[in-house]
Coordinates of C-alpha atoms and ligand atoms in Angstrom, one line a residue:
X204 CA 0.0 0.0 0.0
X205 CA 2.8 2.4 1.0
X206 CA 4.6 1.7 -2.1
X207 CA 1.3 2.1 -4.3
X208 CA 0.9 5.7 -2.9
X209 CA 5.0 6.4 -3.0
X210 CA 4.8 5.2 -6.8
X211 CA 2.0 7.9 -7.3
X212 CA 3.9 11.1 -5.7
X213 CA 6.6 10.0 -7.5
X214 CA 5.4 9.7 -10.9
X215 CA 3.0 12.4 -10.2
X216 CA 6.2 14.4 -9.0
X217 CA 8.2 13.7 -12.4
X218 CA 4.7 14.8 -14.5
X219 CA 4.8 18.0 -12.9
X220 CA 8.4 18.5 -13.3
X221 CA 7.9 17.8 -17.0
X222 CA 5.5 20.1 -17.5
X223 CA 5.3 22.8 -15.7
X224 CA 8.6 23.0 -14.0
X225 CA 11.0 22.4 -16.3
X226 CA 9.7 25.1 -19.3
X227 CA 9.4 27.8 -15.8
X228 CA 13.3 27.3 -15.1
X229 CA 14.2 27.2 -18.7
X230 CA 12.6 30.0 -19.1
X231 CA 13.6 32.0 -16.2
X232 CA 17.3 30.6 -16.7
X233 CA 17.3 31.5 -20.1
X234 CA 21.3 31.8 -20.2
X235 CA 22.9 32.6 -23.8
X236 CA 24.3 29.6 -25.8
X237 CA 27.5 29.1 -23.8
X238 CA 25.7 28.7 -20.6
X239 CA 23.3 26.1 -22.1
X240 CA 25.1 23.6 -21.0
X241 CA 25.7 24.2 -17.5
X242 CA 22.0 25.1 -17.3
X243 CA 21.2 21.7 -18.8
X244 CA 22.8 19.6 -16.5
X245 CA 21.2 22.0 -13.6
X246 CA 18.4 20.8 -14.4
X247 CA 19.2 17.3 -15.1
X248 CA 19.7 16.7 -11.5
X249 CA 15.9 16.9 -10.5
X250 CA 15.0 14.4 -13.1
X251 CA 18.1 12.3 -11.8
X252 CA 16.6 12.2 -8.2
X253 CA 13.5 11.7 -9.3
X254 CA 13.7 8.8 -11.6
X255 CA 16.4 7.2 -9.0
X256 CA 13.7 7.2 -6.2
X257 CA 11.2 5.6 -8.9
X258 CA 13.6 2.8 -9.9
X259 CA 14.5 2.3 -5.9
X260 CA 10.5 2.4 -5.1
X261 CA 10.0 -0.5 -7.9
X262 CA 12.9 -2.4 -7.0
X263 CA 11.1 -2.6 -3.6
X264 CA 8.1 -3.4 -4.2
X265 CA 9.7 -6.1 -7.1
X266 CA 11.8 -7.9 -4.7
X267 CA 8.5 -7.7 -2.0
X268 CA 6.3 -9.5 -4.8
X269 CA 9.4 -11.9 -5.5
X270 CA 10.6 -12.8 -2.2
X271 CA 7.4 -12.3 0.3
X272 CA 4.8 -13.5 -2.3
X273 CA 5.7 -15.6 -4.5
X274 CA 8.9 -17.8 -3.0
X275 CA 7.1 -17.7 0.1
X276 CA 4.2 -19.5 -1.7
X277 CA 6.3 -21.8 -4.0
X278 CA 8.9 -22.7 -1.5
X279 CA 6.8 -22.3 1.4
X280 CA 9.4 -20.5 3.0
X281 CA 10.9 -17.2 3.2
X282 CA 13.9 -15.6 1.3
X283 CA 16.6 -15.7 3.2
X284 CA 17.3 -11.2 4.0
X285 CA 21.1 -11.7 2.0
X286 CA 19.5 -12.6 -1.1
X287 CA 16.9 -10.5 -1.1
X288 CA 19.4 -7.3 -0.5
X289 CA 21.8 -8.6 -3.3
X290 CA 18.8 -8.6 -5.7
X291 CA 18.0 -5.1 -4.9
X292 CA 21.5 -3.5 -4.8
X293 CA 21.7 -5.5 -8.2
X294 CA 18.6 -4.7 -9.4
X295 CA 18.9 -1.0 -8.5
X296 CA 22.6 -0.3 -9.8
X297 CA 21.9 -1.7 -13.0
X298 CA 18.6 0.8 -12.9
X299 CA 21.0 3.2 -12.1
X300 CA 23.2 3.0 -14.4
X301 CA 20.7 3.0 -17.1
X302 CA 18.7 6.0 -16.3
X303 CA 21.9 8.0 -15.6
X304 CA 23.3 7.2 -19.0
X305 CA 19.9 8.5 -20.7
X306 CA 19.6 11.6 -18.6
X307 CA 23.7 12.5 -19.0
X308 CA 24.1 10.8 -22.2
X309 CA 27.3 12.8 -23.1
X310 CA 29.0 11.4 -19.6
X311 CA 30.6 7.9 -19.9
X312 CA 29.6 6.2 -16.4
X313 CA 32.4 3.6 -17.5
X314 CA 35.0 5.5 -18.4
X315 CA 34.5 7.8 -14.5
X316 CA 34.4 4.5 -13.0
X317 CA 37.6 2.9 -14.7
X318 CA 39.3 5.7 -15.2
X319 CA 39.7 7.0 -11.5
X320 CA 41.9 4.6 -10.1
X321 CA 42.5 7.1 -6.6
X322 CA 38.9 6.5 -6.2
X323 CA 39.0 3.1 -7.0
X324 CA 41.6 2.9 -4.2
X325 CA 39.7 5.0 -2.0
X326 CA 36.3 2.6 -2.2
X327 CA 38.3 -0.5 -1.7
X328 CA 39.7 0.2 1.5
X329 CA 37.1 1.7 2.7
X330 CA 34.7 -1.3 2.4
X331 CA 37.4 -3.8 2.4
X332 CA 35.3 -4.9 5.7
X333 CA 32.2 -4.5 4.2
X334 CA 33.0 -6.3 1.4
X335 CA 34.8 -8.8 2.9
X336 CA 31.2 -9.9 5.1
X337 CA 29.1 -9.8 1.8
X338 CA 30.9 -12.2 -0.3
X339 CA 31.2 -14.5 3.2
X340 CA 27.6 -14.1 3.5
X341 CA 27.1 -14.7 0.0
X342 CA 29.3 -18.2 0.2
X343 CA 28.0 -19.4 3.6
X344 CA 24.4 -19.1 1.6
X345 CA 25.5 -21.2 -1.3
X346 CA 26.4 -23.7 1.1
X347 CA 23.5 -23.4 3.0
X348 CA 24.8 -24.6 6.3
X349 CA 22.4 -23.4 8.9
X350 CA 19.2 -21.5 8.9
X351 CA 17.4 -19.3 11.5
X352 CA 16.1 -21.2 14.0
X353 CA 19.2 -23.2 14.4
X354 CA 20.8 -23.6 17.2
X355 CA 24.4 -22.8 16.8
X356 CA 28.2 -22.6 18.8
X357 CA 30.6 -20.0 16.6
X358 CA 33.4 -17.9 17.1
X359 CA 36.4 -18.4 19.6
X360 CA 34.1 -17.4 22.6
X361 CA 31.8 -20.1 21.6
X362 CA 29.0 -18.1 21.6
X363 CA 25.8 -20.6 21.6
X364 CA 22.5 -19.7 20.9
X365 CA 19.5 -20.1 18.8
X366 CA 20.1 -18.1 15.3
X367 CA 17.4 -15.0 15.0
X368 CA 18.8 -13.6 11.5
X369 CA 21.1 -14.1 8.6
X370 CA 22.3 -10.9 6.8
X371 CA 24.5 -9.4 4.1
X372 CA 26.7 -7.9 7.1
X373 CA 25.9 -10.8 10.1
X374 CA 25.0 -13.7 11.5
X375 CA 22.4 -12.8 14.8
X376 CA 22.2 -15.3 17.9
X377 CA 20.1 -14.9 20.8
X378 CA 22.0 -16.3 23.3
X379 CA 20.3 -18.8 26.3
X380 CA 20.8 -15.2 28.6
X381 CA 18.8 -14.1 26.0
X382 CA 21.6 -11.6 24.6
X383 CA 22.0 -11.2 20.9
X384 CA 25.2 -11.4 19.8
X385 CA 26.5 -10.4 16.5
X386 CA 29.1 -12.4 14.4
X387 CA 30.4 -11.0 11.2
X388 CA 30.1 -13.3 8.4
X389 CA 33.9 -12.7 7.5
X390 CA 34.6 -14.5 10.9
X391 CA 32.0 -17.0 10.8
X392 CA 33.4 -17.8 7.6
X393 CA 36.8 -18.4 9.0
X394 CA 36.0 -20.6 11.8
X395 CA 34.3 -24.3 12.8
X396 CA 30.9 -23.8 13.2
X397 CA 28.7 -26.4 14.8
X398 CA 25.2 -26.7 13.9
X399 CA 22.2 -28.2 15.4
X400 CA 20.0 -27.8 12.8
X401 CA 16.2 -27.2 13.7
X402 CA 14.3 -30.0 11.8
X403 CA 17.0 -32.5 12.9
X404 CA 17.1 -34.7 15.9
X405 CA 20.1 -34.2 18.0
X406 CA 21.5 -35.3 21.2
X407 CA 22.9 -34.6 24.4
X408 CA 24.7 -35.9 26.6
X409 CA 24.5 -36.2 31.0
X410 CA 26.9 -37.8 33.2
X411 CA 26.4 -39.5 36.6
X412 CA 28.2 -41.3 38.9
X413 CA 26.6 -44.8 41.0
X414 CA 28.8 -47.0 43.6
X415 CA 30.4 -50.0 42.5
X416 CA 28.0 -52.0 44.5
X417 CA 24.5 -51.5 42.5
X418 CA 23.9 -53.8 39.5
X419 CA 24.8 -51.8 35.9
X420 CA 21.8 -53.9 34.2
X421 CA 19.4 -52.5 37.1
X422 CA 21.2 -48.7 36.7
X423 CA 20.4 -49.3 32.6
X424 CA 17.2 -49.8 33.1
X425 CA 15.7 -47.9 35.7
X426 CA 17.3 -44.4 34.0
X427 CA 16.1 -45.7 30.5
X428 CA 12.7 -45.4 31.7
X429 CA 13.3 -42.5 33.7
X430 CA 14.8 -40.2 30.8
X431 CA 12.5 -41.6 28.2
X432 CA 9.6 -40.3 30.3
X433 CA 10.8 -36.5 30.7
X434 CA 9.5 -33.8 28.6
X435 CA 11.3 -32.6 25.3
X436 CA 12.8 -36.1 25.2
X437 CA 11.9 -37.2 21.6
X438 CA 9.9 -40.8 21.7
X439 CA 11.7 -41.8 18.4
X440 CA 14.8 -43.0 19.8
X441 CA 15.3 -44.7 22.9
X442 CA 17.8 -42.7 25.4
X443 CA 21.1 -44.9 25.0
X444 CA 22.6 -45.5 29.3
X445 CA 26.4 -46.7 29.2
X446 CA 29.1 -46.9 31.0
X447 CA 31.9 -44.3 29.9
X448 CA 34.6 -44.8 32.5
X449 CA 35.1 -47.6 35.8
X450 CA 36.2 -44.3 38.0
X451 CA 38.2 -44.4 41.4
X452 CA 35.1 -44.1 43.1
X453 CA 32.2 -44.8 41.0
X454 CA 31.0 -46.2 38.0
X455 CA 31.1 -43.6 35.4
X456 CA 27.9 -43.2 33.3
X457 CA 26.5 -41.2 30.3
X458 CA 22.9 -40.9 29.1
X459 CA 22.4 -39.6 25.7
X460 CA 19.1 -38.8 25.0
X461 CA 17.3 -36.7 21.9
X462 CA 15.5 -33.9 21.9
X463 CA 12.3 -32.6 20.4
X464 CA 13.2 -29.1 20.8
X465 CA 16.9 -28.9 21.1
X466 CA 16.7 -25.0 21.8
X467 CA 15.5 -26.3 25.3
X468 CA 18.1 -28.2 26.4
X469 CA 19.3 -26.5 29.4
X470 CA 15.9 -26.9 30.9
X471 CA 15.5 -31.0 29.7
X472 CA 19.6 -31.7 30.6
X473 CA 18.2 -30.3 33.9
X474 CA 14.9 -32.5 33.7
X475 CA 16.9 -35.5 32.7
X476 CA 19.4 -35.0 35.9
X477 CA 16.3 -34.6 38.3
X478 CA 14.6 -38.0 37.0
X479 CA 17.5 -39.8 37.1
X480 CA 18.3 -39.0 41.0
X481 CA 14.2 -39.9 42.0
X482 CA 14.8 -43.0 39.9
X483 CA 17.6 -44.2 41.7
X484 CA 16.5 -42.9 44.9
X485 CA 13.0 -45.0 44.1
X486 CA 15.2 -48.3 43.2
X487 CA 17.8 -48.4 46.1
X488 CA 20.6 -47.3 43.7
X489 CA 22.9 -44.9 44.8
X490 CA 25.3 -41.7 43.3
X491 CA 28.5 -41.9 44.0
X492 CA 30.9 -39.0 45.1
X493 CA 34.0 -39.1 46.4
X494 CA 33.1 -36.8 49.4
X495 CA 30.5 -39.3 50.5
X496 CA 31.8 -43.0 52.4
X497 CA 30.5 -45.7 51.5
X498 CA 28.9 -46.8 54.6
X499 CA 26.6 -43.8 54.5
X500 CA 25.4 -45.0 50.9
X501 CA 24.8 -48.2 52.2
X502 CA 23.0 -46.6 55.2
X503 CA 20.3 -44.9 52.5
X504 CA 19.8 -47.8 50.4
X505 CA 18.3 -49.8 53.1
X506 CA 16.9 -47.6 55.3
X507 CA 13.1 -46.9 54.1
X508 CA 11.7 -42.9 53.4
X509 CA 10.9 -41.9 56.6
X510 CA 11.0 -43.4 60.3
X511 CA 7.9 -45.8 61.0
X512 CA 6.8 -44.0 63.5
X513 CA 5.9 -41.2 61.2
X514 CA 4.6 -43.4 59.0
X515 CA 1.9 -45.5 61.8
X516 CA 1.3 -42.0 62.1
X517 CA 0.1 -41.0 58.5
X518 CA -1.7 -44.2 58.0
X519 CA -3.5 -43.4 61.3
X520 CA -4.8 -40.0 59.9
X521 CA -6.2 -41.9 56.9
X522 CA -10.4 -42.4 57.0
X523 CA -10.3 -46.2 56.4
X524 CA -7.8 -46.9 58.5
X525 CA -9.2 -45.3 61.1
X526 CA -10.2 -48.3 62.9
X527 CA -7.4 -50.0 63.2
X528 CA -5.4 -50.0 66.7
X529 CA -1.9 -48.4 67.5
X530 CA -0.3 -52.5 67.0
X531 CA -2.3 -53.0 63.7
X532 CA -1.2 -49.5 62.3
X533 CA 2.8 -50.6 62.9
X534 CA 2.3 -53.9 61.9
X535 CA 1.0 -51.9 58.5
X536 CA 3.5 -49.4 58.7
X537 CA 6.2 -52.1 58.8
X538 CA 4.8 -53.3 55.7
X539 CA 4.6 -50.4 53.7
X540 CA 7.8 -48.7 50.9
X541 CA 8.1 -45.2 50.5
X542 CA 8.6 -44.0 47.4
X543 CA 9.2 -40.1 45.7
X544 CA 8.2 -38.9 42.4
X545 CA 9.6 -35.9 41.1
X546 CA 6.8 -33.1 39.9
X547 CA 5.3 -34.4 36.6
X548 CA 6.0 -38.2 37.1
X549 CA 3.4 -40.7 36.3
X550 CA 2.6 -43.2 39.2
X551 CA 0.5 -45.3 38.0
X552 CA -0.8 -45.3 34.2
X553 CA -4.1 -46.5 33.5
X554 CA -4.7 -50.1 32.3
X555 CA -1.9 -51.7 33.9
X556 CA -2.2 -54.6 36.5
X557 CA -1.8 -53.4 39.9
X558 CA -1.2 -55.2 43.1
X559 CA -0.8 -52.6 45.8
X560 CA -2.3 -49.4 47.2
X561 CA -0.9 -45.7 48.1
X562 CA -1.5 -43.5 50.6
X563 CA -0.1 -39.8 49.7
X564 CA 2.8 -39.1 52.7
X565 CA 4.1 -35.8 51.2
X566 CA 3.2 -33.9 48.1
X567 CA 0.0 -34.1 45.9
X568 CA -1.4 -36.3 42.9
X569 CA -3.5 -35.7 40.2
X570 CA -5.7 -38.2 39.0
X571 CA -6.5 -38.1 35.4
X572 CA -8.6 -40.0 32.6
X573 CA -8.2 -39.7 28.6
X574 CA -10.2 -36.9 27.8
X575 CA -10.9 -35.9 23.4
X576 CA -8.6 -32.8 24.4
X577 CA -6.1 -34.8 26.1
X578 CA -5.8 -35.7 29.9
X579 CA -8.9 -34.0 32.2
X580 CA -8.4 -34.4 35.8
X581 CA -10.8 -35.8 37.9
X582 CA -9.2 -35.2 41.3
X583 CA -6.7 -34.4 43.0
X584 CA -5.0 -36.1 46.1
X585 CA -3.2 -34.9 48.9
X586 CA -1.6 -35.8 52.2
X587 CA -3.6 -38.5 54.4
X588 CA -5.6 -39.5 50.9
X589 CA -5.2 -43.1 49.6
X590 CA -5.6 -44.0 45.5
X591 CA -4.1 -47.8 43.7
X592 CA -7.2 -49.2 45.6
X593 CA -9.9 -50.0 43.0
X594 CA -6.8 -52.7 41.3
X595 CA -6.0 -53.8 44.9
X596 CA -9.1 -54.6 45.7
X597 CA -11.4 -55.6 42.8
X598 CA -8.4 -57.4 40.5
X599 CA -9.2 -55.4 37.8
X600 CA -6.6 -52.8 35.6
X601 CA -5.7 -49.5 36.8
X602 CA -8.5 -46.8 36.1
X603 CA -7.1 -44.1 35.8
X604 CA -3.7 -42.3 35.2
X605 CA -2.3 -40.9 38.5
X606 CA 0.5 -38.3 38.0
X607 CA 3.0 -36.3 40.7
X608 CA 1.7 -31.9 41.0
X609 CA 5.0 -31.4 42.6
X610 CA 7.2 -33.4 44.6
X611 CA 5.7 -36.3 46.1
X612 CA 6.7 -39.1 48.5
X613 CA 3.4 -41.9 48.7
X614 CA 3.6 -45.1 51.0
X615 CA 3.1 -48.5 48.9
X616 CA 0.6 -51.2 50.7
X617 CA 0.9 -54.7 49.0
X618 CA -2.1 -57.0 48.7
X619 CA -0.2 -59.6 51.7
X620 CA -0.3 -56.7 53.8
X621 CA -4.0 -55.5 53.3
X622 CA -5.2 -59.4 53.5
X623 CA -4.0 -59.4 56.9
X624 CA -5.5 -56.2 58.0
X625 CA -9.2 -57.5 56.3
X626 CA -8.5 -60.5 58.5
X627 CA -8.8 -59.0 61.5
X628 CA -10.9 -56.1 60.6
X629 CA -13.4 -57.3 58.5
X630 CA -15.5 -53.9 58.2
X631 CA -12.5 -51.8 56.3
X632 CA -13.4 -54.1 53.4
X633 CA -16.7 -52.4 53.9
X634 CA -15.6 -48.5 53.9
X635 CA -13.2 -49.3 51.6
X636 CA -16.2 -50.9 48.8
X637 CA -17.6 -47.6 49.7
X638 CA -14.9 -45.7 48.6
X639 CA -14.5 -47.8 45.4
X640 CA -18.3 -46.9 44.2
X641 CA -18.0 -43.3 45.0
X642 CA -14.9 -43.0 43.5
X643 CA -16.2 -45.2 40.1
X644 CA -19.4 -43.3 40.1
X645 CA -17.1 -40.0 39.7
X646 CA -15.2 -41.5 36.9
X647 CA -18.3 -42.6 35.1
X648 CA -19.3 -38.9 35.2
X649 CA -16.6 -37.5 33.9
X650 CA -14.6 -39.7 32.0
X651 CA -15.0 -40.6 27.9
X652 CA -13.9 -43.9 28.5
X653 CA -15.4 -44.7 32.0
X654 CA -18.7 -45.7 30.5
X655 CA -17.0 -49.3 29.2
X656 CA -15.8 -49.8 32.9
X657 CA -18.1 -52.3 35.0
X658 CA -19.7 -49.8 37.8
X659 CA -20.3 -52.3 40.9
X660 CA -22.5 -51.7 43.5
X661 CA -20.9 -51.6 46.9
X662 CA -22.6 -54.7 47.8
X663 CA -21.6 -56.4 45.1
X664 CA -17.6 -54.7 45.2
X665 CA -17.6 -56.2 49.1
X666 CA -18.4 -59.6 47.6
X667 CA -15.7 -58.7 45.0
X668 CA -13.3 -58.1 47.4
X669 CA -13.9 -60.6 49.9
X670 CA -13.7 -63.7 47.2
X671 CA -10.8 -62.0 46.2
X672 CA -9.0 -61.9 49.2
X673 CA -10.6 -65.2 50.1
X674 CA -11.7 -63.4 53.6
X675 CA -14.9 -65.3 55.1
Ligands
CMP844 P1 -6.8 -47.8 40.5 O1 -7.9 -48.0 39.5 O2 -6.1 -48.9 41.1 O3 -5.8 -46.8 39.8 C1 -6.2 -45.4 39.5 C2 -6.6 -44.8 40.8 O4 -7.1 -43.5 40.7 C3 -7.8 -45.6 41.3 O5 -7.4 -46.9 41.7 C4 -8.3 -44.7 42.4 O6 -7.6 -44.9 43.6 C5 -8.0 -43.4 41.9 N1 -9.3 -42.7 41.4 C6 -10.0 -43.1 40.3 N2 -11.1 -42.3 40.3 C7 -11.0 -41.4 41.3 C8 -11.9 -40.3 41.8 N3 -13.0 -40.0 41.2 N4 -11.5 -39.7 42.9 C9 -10.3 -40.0 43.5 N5 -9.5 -41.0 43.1 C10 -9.9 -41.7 42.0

């Protein structure tokens, strides 16, 4: 539009100039013969700007049509800024040259050019930079190497960041800090560049260190599933655990994992190193640093969460456990694992078998069905609340997903455990088939999927559960 109404003044400028301006100055100039040709080129000048500001306007709004339009819509992409600016300068010059030539047709353009060599001199050194970063821009573009969007480690500072622009002058990175630093293409040219291209998957790299003592096929496996399970961690390859080095004090281990986003990798190397120490925590394994003994290590493997004491006392503040004396509730306590999930960590995924109950120690749970728009939540469990029962007790696969809100440490009740307790409590099977219809009638209201679930009554769930846990 701008251009449009530019083109207008400008031609409208030149008509005007034409005809009404040019016959006033003759006119009023009206010099005798030897001064016509000083008052010619007087004159000339006008016409020069003019008709330069109409060939720059069109080259604009030419290399707009070309480069936003049309490669845009063939390539589906857009012109990379260097290519578009040597197209103009091109474009223009040559306009350039051609209107000056009809304008001044007595003065050879050429012969100025060629024939000043002091001024050839003069321009040369003076864009010898200049110059030097176009024709590197222009060669890193032939080659293609990188793109914006890119994440990128140039120059001898090793400036790393995620590539904002590409230009006849330099190559812009916004740096993690979120600085943007400039690189010349002269010295981008000269160096090693690497290159994590955008549409490519690429990997990183975390270390850790466990004791000598804990099994490497355990180590493998439990960090696998760990790592595979973070955000940004692409599902399309499996993260590769090894062993890189058999230290002085530890087992040396990398993880390389791939990334959907590899612009985020700060935040998912991060990610990665949290999962890795709940897993082990979870699984008895231990890091290994030098500053620790190994006594102290061994001391954490065995030792369970938290103290039982604390623990008769959070079962004791759960509702169905409520009648259950002081002996009962150690005797369960005794029984029970600790176990902490890091924020986002899924505890229990919906389908599987499942032989034991939770009650939430620390922390909070969400617990969530499949939903058309993805996961809905149907509640959401905190400290003193128990979930894991409806498999426990009815045999049946997990209904629902139940994922870790933030950090969360929950207390793990196998079926031996709970068989006893039903044993000598016979009415928690009761509350508990309570419990189980309440909570399947809530899932049957809000859940997609719920409706293919069997809904029990809580008669019929006690019989479940009794003939499941053969109780009388
Ligand atoms: P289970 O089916 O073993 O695994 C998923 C658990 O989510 C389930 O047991 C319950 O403990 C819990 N759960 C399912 N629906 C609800 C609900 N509506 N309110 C609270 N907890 C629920």
């Amino acid at each position: 539009m701008f251009f449009i109404f530019a083109i207008v003044v400008v031609v409208s400028g030149l008509y005007v100039f034409y005809h009404w301006i040019e016959p006033i100055l003759r006119e009023s100039l009206n010099a005798p013969n030897d001064a016509q040709a000083a008052e010619d080129s007087l004159i000339k000048i006008p016409k020069l700007i003019l008709w330069s500001l109409l060939a720059f306007l069109g080259v604009r709004a030419l290399s707009t049509l070309i480069f936003d339009l049309l490669f845009r819509f063939r390539r589906g992409y857009e012109a990379p800024a260097l290519v578009r600016n040597i197209f103009s300068m091109v474009v223009f010059t040559v306009l350039f040259v051609l209107i000056f030539n009809r304008i001044y047709d007595k003065v050879d353009l050429g012969a100025v050019f060629t024939t000043s060599a002091i001024f050839g001199v003069i321009i040369g050194l003076a864009l010898q930079d200049t110059l030097g970063n176009f024709f590197a821009g222009i060669s890193l573009h032939a080659d293609r190497p990188f793109q914006v969007g890119d994440v990128i480690v140039v120059g001898q500072q090793k400036h790393t960041g995620v590539i904002e622009s590409i230009n006849w002058r330099a190559i812009k990175i916004r740096t993690f800090q979120n600085h943007i630093v400039l690189v010349s293409n002269s010295n981008a040219a000269k160096e090693a560049i690497e290159v994590a291209p955008r549409d490519n998957l690429n990997a990183r790299l975390v270390f850790f260190g466990t004791l000598y003592t804990d099994s490497p096929a355990k180590t493998i496996h439990v960090v696998r599933e760990a790592v595979r399970d973070a955000d940004n961690v692409s599902e399309k390859i499996t993260p590769i655990v090894r062993i890189r080095n058999l230290g002085d004090s530890s087992i040396e281990w990398e993880v390389k994992y791939w990334l959907d986003d590899y612009a985020k990798y700060n935040d998912t190397d991060a990610l990665v190193r949290q999962r890795i120490w709940y897993a082990l925590r979870r699984s008895g394994l231990t890091f290994a640093f030098p500053t620790r003994t190994l006594h102290l290590e061994r001391k954490a493997i065995t030792r369970p969460v938290t103290a039982e004491e604390q623990i008769a006392d959070r079962l004791s503040a759960v509702d169905v456990f409520a009648p259950l004396s002081s002996e009962e509730l150690r005797q369960l306590a005794t029984a029970t694992v600790g176990h902490v999930f890091a924020p986002g960590e899924t505890l229990i995924r919906a389908g599987d078998e499942g032989s034991s109950m939770f009650v939430v120690h620390n922390g909070r749970v969400a617990v969530q069905v499949a939903d058309k728009g993805g996961p809905r939540t149907v509640a959401v469990l905190s400290e003193g609340n128990f979930f894991g029962e409806m498999a426990l007790f009815t045999g049946e696969p997990r209904t629902a997903n139940v994922v870790a809100l933030e950090e969360t440490e929950v207390l793990e009740i196998g079926h031996a455990a709970m068989k006893h307790i039903f044993e000598t409590n016979p009415s928690l099977a009761e509350s508990i088939s309570w419990t189980i219809a309440e909570r399947q009638a809530a899932l049957e209201a809000g859940s997609a999927q719920a409706s293919q679930n069997s809904i029990q009554e809580p008669a019929g769930l006690l019989a479940s559960i009794r003939r499941f846990f053969s109780l009388r």
